[in-house]
Short mmCIF file of C-alpha atoms and ligand atoms in Angstrom, two decimals:
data_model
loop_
_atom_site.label_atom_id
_atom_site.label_comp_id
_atom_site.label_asym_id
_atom_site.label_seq_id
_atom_site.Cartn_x
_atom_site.Cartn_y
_atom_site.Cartn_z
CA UNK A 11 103.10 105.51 110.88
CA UNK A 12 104.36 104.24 107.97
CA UNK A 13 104.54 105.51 104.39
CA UNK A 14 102.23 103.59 102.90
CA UNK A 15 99.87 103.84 106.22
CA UNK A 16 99.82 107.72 105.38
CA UNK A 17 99.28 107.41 101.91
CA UNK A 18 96.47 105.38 102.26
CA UNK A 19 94.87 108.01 104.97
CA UNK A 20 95.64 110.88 102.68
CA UNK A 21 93.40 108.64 99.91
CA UNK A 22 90.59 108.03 102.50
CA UNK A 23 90.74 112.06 102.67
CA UNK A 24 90.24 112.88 100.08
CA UNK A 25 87.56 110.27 98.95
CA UNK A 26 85.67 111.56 101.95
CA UNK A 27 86.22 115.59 101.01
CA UNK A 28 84.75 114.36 97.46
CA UNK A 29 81.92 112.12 99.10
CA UNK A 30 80.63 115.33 101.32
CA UNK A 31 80.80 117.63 98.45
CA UNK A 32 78.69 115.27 95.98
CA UNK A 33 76.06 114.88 99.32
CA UNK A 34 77.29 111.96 99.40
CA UNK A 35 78.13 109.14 102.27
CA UNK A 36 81.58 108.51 102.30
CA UNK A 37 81.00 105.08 103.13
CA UNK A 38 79.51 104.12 99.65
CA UNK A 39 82.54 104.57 98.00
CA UNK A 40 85.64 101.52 98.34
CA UNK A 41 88.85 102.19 98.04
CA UNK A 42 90.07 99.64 95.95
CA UNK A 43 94.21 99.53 95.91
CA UNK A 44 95.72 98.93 92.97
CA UNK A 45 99.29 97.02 92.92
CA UNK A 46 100.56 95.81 89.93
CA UNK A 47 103.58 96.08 89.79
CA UNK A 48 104.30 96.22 93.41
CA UNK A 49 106.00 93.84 95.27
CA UNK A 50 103.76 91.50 98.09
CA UNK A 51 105.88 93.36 100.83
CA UNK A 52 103.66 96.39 99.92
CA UNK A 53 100.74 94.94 99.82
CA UNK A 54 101.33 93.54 103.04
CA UNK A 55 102.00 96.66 104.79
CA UNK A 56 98.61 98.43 102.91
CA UNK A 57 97.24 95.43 104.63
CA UNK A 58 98.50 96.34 107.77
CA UNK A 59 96.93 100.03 107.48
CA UNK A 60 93.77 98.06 107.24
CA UNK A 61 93.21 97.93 103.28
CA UNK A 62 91.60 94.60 102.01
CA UNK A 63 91.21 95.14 98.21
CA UNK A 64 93.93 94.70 95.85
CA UNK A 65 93.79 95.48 92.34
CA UNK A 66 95.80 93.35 89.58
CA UNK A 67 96.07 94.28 85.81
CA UNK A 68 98.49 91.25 84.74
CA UNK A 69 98.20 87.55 85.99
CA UNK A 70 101.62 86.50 85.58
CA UNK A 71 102.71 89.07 88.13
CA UNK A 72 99.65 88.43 89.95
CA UNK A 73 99.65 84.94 90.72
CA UNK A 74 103.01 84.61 92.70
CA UNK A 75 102.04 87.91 95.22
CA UNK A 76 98.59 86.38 95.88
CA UNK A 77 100.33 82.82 96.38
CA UNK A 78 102.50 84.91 98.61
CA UNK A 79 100.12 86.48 100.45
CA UNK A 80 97.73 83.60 101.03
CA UNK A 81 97.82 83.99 104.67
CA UNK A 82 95.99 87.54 104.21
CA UNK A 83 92.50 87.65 104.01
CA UNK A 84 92.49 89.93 100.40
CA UNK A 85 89.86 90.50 98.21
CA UNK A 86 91.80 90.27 94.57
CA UNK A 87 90.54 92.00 91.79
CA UNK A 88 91.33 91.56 88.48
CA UNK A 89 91.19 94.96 86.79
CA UNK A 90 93.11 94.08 83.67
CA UNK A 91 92.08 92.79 79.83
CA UNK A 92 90.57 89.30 79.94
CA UNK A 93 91.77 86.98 77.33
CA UNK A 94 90.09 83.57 76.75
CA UNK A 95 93.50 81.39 77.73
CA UNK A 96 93.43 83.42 81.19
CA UNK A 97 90.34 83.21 82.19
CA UNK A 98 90.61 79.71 84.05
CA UNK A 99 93.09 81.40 86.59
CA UNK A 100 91.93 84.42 87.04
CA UNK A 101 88.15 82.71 88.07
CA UNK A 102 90.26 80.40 90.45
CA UNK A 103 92.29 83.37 92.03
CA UNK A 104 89.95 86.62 92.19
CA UNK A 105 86.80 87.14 93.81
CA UNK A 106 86.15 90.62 91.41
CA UNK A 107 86.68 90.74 88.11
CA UNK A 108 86.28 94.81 86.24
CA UNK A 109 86.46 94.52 82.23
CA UNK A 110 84.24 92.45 81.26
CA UNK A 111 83.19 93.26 77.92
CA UNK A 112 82.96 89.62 76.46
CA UNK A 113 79.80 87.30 76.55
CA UNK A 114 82.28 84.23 75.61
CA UNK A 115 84.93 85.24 78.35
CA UNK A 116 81.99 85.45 80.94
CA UNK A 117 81.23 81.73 79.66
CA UNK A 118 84.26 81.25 80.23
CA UNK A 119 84.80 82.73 83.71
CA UNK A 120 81.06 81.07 85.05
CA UNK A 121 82.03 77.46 83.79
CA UNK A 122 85.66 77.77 85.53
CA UNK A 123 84.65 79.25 88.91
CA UNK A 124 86.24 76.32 91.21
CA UNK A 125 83.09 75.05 93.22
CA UNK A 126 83.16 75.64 97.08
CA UNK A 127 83.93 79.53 96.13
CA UNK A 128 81.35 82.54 96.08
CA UNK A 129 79.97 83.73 92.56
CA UNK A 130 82.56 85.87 90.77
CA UNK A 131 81.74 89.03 90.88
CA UNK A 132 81.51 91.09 87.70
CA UNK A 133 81.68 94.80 86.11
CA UNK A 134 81.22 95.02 82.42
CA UNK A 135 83.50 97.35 81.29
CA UNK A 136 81.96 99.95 78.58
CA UNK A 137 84.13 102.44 75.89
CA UNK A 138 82.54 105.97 76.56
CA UNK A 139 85.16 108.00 75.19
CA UNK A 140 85.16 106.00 72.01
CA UNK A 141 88.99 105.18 71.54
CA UNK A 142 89.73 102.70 69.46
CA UNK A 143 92.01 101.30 71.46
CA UNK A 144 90.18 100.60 74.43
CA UNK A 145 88.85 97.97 75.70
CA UNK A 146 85.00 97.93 76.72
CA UNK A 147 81.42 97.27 74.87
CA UNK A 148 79.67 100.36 73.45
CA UNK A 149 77.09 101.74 75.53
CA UNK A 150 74.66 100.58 72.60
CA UNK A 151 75.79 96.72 72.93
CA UNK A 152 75.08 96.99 76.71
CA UNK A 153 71.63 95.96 77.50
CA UNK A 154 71.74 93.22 75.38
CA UNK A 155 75.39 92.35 77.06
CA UNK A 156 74.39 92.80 80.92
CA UNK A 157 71.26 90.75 80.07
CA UNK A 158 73.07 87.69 78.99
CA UNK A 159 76.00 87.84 81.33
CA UNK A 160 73.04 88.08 84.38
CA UNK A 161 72.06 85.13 83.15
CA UNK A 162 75.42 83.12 83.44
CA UNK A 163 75.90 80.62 86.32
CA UNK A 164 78.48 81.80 88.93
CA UNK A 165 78.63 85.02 88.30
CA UNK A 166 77.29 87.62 90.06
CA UNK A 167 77.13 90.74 87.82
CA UNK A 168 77.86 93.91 90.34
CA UNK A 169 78.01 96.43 87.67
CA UNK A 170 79.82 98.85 85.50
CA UNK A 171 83.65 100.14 84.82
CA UNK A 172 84.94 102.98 82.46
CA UNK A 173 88.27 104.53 82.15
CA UNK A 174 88.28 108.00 80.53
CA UNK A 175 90.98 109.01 78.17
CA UNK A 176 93.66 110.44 81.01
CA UNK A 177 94.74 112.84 78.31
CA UNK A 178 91.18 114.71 77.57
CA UNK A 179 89.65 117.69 79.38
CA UNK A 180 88.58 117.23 82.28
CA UNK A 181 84.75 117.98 81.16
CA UNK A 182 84.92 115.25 78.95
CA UNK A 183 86.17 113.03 81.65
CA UNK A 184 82.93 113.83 83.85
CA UNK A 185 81.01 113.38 80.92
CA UNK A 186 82.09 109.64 80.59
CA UNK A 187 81.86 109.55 84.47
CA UNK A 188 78.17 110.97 84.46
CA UNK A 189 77.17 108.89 81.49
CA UNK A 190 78.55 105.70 83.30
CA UNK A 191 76.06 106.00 86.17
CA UNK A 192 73.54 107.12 83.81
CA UNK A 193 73.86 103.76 81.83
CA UNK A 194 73.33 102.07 85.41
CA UNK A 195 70.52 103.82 86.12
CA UNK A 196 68.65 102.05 83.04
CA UNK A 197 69.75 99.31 83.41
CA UNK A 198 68.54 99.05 86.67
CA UNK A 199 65.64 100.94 85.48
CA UNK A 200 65.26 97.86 82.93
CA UNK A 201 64.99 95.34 85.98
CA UNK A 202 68.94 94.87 86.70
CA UNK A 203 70.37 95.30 90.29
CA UNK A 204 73.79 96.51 89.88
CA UNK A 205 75.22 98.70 93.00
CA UNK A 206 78.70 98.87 91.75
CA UNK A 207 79.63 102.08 89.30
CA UNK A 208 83.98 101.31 89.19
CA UNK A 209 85.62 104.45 88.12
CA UNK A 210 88.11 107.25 89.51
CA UNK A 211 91.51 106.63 89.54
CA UNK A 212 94.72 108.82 91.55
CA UNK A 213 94.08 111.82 88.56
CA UNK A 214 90.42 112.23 88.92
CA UNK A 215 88.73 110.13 91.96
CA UNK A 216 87.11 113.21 92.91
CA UNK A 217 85.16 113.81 89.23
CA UNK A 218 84.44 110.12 89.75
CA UNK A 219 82.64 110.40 92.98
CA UNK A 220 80.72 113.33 91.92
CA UNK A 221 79.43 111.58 89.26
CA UNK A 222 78.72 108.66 91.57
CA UNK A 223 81.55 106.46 91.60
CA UNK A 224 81.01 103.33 94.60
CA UNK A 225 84.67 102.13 94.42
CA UNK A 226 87.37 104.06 93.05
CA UNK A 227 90.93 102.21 91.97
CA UNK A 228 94.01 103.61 93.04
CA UNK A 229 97.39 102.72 92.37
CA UNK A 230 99.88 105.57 92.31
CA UNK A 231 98.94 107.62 95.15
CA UNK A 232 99.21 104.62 97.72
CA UNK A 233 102.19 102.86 96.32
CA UNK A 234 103.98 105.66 94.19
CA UNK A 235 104.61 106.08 90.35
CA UNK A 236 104.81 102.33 87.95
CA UNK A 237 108.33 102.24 86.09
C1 PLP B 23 96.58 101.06 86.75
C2 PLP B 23 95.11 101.13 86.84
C3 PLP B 23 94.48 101.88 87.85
C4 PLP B 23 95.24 102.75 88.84
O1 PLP B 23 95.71 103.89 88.22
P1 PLP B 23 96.48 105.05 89.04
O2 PLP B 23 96.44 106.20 88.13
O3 PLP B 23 97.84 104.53 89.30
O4 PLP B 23 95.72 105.29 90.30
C5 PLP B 23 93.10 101.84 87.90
N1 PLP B 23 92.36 101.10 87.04
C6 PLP B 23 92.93 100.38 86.08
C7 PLP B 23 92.07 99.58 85.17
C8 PLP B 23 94.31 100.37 85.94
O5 PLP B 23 94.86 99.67 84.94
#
């Protein structure tokens, strides 16, 4: 087996420890694997182990692997900030896209979407830990975002994406976890059908899933630590 192979099966592991512990069925959580960074030769051996979704934070780096890899059949993701003079690509290249937080770069991505393909499908990202820095809509913003952005042609909104601050306690990490799903809940609640809550990375996939997490991203654990 190869390294990769066994990284990946460790992953499935322990998403399915987590899963059982929560109550949960394993099988409503996706692994999504993250590669930025990683060269197309590692993707193609995750494919080989049987993983389909790839994860992508930058386009530039993007765009050549998937060009690359065209002969797979990969679901791309793009996991990373949207910025209006991307947005053309990344709706012609990805099937998934996980931060939106923009009504115009939804627009954007709906009026783009090359015809012949599958709505894109979208998470709206949302800032629960509050960092400035972050990207993501407050959770006040939201309703009025998600009900706009269902509204879009070509898009098919999926549902929500957080990233805790990697650096807090762990409590506050479940905290943003549990009030992600929570923020699902009413929206759904509110009429919306979103079955996608995208959070849990390598550190703290297991909070994730006991708060609910369907499809957890991992990078480092299946392909190793990012220079
Ligand atoms: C890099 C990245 C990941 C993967 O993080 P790891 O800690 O390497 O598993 C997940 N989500 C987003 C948005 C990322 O940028």
């Amino acid at each position: 087996m190869t390294k990769i192979a066994d990284k990946l099966k460790q992953v499935h592991q322990r998403i399915e420890k987590a899963a059982v512990a929560a109550g949960r069925d394993p099988q409503d959580i996706r692994l999504l694997a993250v590669s930025k960074t990683k060269p197309a030769s590692m993707v193609r051996e995750a494919w080989d182990a049987g993983q389909r979704a790839f994860g992508e934070n930058y386009l530039q780096d993007a765009l050549p692997k998937i060009a690359e890899l065209a002969d797979l059949d990969i679901e791309w993701h793009y996991i990373g900030r949207l910025q209006s003079n991307k947005t053309r690509e990344i709706s012609s290249h990805f099937a998934w896209v996980h931060g939106l937080d923009k009504l115009k770069h939804a627009r954007r991505l709906g009026e783009q979407r090359p015809t012949g393909l599958a709505p894109l499908n979208c998470c709206i990202q949302v800032n629960l830990s509050g960092e400035a820095s972050k990207g993501g809509v407050a959770p006040e913003a939201l309703p009025q975002l998600a009900d706009e952005i269902v509204k879009v042609p070509n898009l098919a909104l999926r549902g929500l994406m957080t990233m805790p601050d990697p650096h807090s306690p762990r409590e506050a990490q479940s905290r943003v976890f549990r009030g992600l799903a929570r923020l699902r809940q009413e929206l759904n609640t509110a009429g919306h059908k979103l079955d996608t809550l995208s959070m849990g990375m390598s550190g703290d996939l297991e909070l994730a899933i006991g708060a609910g997490s369907t499809l957890v991203r991992i990078g480092t654990d299946i392909f190793g630590a990012r220079d």
